[in-house]
GROMACS .gro file of C-alpha atoms in nm:
model
  109
    1UNK     CA    1  13.736   8.300  11.285
    2UNK     CA    2  13.500   8.110  11.512
    3UNK     CA    3  13.193   7.923  11.394
    4UNK     CA    4  12.965   8.196  11.533
    5UNK     CA    5  13.150   8.495  11.391
    6UNK     CA    6  13.143   8.371  11.029
    7UNK     CA    7  12.763   8.380  10.995
    8UNK     CA    8  12.755   8.712  11.181
    9UNK     CA    9  13.014   8.859  10.943
   10UNK     CA   10  12.809   8.738  10.645
   11UNK     CA   11  12.495   8.893  10.794
   12UNK     CA   12  12.665   9.230  10.848
   13UNK     CA   13  12.762   9.238  10.479
   14UNK     CA   14  12.397   9.232  10.368
   15UNK     CA   15  12.282   9.580  10.257
   16UNK     CA   16  11.919   9.524  10.359
   17UNK     CA   17  12.019   9.476  10.722
   18UNK     CA   18  12.125   9.838  10.753
   19UNK     CA   19  11.787   9.959  10.624
   20UNK     CA   20  11.616   9.770  10.906
   21UNK     CA   21  11.865   9.899  11.161
   22UNK     CA   22  11.810  10.256  11.040
   23UNK     CA   23  11.432  10.219  11.053
   24UNK     CA   24  11.452  10.084  11.408
   25UNK     CA   25  11.674  10.374  11.514
   26UNK     CA   26  11.437  10.630  11.363
   27UNK     CA   27  11.144  10.464  11.541
   28UNK     CA   28  11.328  10.468  11.873
   29UNK     CA   29  11.423  10.834  11.822
   30UNK     CA   30  11.058  10.922  11.750
   31UNK     CA   31  10.919  10.782  12.076
   32UNK     CA   32  11.038  11.067  12.305
   33UNK     CA   33  10.881  11.328  12.073
   34UNK     CA   34  10.531  11.178  12.069
   35UNK     CA   35  10.385  11.276  12.407
   36UNK     CA   36  10.057  11.110  12.489
   37UNK     CA   37  10.091  10.857  12.212
   38UNK     CA   38  10.232  10.514  12.252
   39UNK     CA   39  10.497  10.363  12.034
   40UNK     CA   40  10.231  10.133  11.894
   41UNK     CA   41  10.034  10.428  11.757
   42UNK     CA   42  10.343  10.563  11.585
   43UNK     CA   43  10.414  10.221  11.437
   44UNK     CA   44  10.055  10.184  11.317
   45UNK     CA   45  10.068  10.522  11.141
   46UNK     CA   46  10.402  10.433  10.982
   47UNK     CA   47  10.266  10.103  10.850
   48UNK     CA   48   9.958  10.279  10.715
   49UNK     CA   49  10.166  10.521  10.509
   50UNK     CA   50  10.413  10.248  10.414
   51UNK     CA   51  10.146  10.060  10.219
   52UNK     CA   52  10.103  10.353   9.981
   53UNK     CA   53  10.478  10.395   9.940
   54UNK     CA   54  10.515  10.025   9.860
   55UNK     CA   55  10.249  10.045   9.590
   56UNK     CA   56  10.414  10.351   9.433
   57UNK     CA   57  10.759  10.192   9.470
   58UNK     CA   58  10.648   9.877   9.290
   59UNK     CA   59  10.509  10.088   9.007
   60UNK     CA   60  10.835  10.282   8.988
   61UNK     CA   61  11.029   9.954   8.986
   62UNK     CA   62  10.827   9.833   8.687
   63UNK     CA   63  10.900  10.156   8.500
   64UNK     CA   64  11.273  10.120   8.560
   65UNK     CA   65  11.308   9.746   8.502
   66UNK     CA   66  11.071   9.703   8.208
   67UNK     CA   67  11.179  10.013   8.020
   68UNK     CA   68  11.520  10.120   7.894
   69UNK     CA   69  11.625  10.218   8.247
   70UNK     CA   70  11.443  10.548   8.263
   71UNK     CA   71  11.315  10.693   8.588
   72UNK     CA   72  10.957  10.819   8.573
   73UNK     CA   73  10.958  11.143   8.770
   74UNK     CA   74  10.592  11.213   8.698
   75UNK     CA   75  10.465  10.973   8.967
   76UNK     CA   76  10.499  11.211   9.265
   77UNK     CA   77  10.346  11.498   9.068
   78UNK     CA   78  10.055  11.281   8.955
   79UNK     CA   79   9.988  11.161   9.310
   80UNK     CA   80   9.991  11.520   9.437
   81UNK     CA   81   9.763  11.642   9.160
   82UNK     CA   82   9.516  11.355   9.207
   83UNK     CA   83   9.504  11.409   9.583
   84UNK     CA   84   9.456  11.784   9.547
   85UNK     CA   85   9.181  11.755   9.287
   86UNK     CA   86   8.996  11.486   9.483
   87UNK     CA   87   9.023  11.676   9.811
   88UNK     CA   88   8.902  12.001   9.656
   89UNK     CA   89   8.616  11.827   9.478
   90UNK     CA   90   8.495  11.634   9.786
   91UNK     CA   91   8.523  11.940  10.013
   92UNK     CA   92   8.483  11.729  10.327
   93UNK     CA   93   8.149  11.579  10.225
   94UNK     CA   94   8.117  11.203  10.258
   95UNK     CA   95   7.856  11.187   9.984
   96UNK     CA   96   8.117  11.298   9.728
   97UNK     CA   97   8.375  11.026   9.799
   98UNK     CA   98   8.286  10.829   9.484
   99UNK     CA   99   8.311  11.144   9.271
  100UNK     CA  100   8.645  11.232   9.430
  101UNK     CA  101   8.774  10.882   9.360
  102UNK     CA  102   8.672  10.904   8.995
  103UNK     CA  103   8.839  11.245   8.966
  104UNK     CA  104   9.159  11.112   9.121
  105UNK     CA  105   9.163  10.818   8.882
  106UNK     CA  106   9.103  11.057   8.593
  107UNK     CA  107   9.408  11.259   8.693
  108UNK     CA  108   9.617  10.946   8.676
  109UNK     CA  109   9.519  10.870   8.318
   0.00000   0.00000   0.00000
């Protein structure tokens, strides 16, 4: 094995590499289906939603690692309930954002 192929072989064994490759392929496959929008807009939207998924994922990780290995399946239902209650309560009025936020936090408790 040459000096260059050994580090490459070690890199290809890393499981996280394939997640990045898959994400790049999905992004490239999305570009033809977004007429009128640039690839940058798609990437910006993906990063915006990714922040929420990271926060929820970290919370789920704490549940799994700090507990006896249980998976908390109530997180998606709680997020959906909180979003629905807050959206219904605010009803598109900017003046009710604070009230909607309090209602969403109350659903999470």
